[in-house]
mmCIF file of C-alpha atoms in Angstrom:
data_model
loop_
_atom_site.group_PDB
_atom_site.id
_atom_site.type_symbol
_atom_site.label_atom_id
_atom_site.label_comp_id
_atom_site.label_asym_id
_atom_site.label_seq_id
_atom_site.Cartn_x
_atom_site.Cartn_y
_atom_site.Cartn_z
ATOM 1 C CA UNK A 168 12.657 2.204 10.388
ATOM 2 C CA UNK A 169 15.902 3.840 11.041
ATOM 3 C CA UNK A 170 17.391 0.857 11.416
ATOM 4 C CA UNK A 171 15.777 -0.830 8.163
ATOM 5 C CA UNK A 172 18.038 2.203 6.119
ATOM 6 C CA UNK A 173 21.044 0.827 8.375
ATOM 7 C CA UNK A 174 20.633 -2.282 6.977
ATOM 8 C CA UNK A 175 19.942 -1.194 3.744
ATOM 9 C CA UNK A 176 23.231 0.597 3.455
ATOM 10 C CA UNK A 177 25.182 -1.840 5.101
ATOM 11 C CA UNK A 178 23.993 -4.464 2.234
ATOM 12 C CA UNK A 179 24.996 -1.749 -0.485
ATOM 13 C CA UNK A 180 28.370 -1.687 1.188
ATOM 14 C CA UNK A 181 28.807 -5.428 1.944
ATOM 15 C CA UNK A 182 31.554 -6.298 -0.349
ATOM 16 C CA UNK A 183 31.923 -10.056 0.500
ATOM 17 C CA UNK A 184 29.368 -11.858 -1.676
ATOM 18 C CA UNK A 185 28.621 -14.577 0.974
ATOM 19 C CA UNK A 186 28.261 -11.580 3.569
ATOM 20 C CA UNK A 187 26.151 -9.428 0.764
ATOM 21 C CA UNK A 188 23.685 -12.348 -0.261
ATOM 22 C CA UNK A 189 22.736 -12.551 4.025
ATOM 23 C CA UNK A 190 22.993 -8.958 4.477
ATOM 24 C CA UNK A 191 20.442 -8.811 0.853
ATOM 25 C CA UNK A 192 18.180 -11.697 2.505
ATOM 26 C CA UNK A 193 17.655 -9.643 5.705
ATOM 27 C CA UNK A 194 16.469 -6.759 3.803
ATOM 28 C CA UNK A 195 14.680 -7.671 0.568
ATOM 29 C CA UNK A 196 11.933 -10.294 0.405
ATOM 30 C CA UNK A 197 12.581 -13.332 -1.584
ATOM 31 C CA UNK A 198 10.281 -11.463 -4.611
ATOM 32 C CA UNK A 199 11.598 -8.259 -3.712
ATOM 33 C CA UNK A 200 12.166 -5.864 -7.021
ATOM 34 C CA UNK A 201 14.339 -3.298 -7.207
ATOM 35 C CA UNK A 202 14.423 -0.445 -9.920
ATOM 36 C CA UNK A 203 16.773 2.709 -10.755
ATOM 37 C CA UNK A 204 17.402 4.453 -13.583
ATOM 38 C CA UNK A 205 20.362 1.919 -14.354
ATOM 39 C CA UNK A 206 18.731 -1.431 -13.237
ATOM 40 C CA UNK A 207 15.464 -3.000 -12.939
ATOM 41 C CA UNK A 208 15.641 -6.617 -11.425
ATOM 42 C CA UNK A 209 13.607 -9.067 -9.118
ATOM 43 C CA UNK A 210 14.642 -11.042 -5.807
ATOM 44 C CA UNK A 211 18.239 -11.654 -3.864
ATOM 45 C CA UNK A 212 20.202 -12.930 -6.595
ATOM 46 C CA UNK A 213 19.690 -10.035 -9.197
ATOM 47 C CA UNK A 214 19.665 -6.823 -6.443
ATOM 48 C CA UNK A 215 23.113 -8.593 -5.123
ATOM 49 C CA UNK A 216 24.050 -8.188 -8.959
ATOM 50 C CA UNK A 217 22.713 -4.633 -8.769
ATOM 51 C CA UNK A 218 24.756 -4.372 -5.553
ATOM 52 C CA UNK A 219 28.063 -5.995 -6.684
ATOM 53 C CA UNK A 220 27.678 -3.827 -10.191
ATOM 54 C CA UNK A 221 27.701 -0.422 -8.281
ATOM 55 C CA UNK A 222 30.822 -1.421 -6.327
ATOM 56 C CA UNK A 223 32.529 -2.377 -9.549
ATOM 57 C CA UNK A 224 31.541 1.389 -10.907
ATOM 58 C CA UNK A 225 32.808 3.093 -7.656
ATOM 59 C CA UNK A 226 35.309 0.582 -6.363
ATOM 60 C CA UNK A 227 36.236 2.102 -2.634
ATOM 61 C CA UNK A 228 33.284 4.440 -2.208
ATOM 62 C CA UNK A 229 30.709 3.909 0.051
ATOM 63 C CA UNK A 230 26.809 4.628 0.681
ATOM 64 C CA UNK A 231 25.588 6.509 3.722
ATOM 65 C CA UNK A 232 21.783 7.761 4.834
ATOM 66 C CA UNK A 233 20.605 10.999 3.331
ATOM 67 C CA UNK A 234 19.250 13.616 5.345
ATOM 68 C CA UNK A 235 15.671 12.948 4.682
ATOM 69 C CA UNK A 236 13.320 10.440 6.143
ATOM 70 C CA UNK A 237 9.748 9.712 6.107
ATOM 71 C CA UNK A 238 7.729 6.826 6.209
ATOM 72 C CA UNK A 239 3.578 5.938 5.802
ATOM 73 C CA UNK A 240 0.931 3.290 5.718
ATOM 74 C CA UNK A 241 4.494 0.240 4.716
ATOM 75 C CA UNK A 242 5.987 3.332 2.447
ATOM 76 C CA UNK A 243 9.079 5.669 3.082
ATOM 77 C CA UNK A 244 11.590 7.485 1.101
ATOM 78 C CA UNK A 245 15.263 8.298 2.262
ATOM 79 C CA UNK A 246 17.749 10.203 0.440
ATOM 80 C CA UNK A 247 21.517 8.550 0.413
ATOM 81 C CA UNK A 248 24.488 9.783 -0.682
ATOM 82 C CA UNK A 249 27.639 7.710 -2.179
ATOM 83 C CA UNK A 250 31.512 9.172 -1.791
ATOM 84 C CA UNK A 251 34.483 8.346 -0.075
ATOM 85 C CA UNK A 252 34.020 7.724 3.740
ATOM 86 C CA UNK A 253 33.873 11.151 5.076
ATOM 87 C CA UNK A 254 33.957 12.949 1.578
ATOM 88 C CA UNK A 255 31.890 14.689 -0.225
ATOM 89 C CA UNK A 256 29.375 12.434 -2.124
ATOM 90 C CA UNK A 257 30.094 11.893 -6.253
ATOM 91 C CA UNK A 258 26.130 10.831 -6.442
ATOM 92 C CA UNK A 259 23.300 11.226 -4.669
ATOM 93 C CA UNK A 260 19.663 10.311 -4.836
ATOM 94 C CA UNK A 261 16.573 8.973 -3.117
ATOM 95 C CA UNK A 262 14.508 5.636 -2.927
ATOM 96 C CA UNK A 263 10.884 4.962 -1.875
ATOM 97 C CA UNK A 264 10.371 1.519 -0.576
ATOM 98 C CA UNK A 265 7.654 -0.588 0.054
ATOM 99 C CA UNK A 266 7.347 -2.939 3.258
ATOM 100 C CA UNK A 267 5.936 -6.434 4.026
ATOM 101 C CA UNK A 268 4.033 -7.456 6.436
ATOM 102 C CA UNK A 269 7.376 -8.793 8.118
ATOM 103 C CA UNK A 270 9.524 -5.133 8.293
ATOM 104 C CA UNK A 271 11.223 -6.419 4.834
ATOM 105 C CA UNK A 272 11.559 -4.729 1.668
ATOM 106 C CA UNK A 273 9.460 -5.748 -1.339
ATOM 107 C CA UNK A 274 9.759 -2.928 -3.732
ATOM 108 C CA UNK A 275 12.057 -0.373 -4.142
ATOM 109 C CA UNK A 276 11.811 2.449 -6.290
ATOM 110 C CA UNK A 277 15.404 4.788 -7.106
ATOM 111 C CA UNK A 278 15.989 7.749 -8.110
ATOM 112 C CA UNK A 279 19.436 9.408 -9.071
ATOM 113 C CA UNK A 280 19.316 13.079 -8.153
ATOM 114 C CA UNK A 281 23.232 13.984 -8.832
ATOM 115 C CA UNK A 282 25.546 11.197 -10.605
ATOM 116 C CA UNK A 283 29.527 11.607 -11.753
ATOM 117 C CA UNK A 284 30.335 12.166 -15.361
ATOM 118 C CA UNK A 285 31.966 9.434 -17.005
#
């Protein structure tokens, strides 16, 4: 599962749209949804969107893995954090995700736990 968040972050930080829309396919499930606070879409096309709009909002900032992990019966939840590389984060938060019966993502569920002021 680890390596399902690697993935997962590397997508959120994939700022080539050709290289994003294979990194999103590897993850997601073709009927994937995700939903935040901010977005609520369904399959590749619209999370890339979701994707290519957060980079947009913090243009050179970059998601890592949380601290927290855990994962039950095709759920987890893992915390993340978004900053500069090496900084201190600007927002943090947490998502719970549902699995497929092939490792994928169908469902993710996000939660903002510390965002910037605009």
């Amino acid at each position: 599962m680890t390596n399902l968040v690697e993935r997962y972050m590397a997508a959120w930080n994939e700022t080539d749209p050709a290289a994003r829309a294979e990194a999103v396919a590897g993850v997601w499930t073709e009927d994937a949804t995700y939903t935040d606070p901010l977005a609520d879409v369904a399959g590749h096309a619209g999370i890339a969107a979701v994707i290519e709009g957060a980079q947009g909002m913090f243009p050179g900032l970059v998601f890592t893995p949380g601290e927290l992990y855990d994962a039950h019966h095709g759920i987890a939840r893992f915390t993340w954090h978004l900053g500069p590389e090496g900084g201190e984060p600007v927002a943090t938060g947490f998502d719970v995700v549902e699995l497929a019966e092939d490792g994928r993502i169908s469902k993710v569920l996000g939660f903002l736990d510390k965002v910037p002021s605009v």
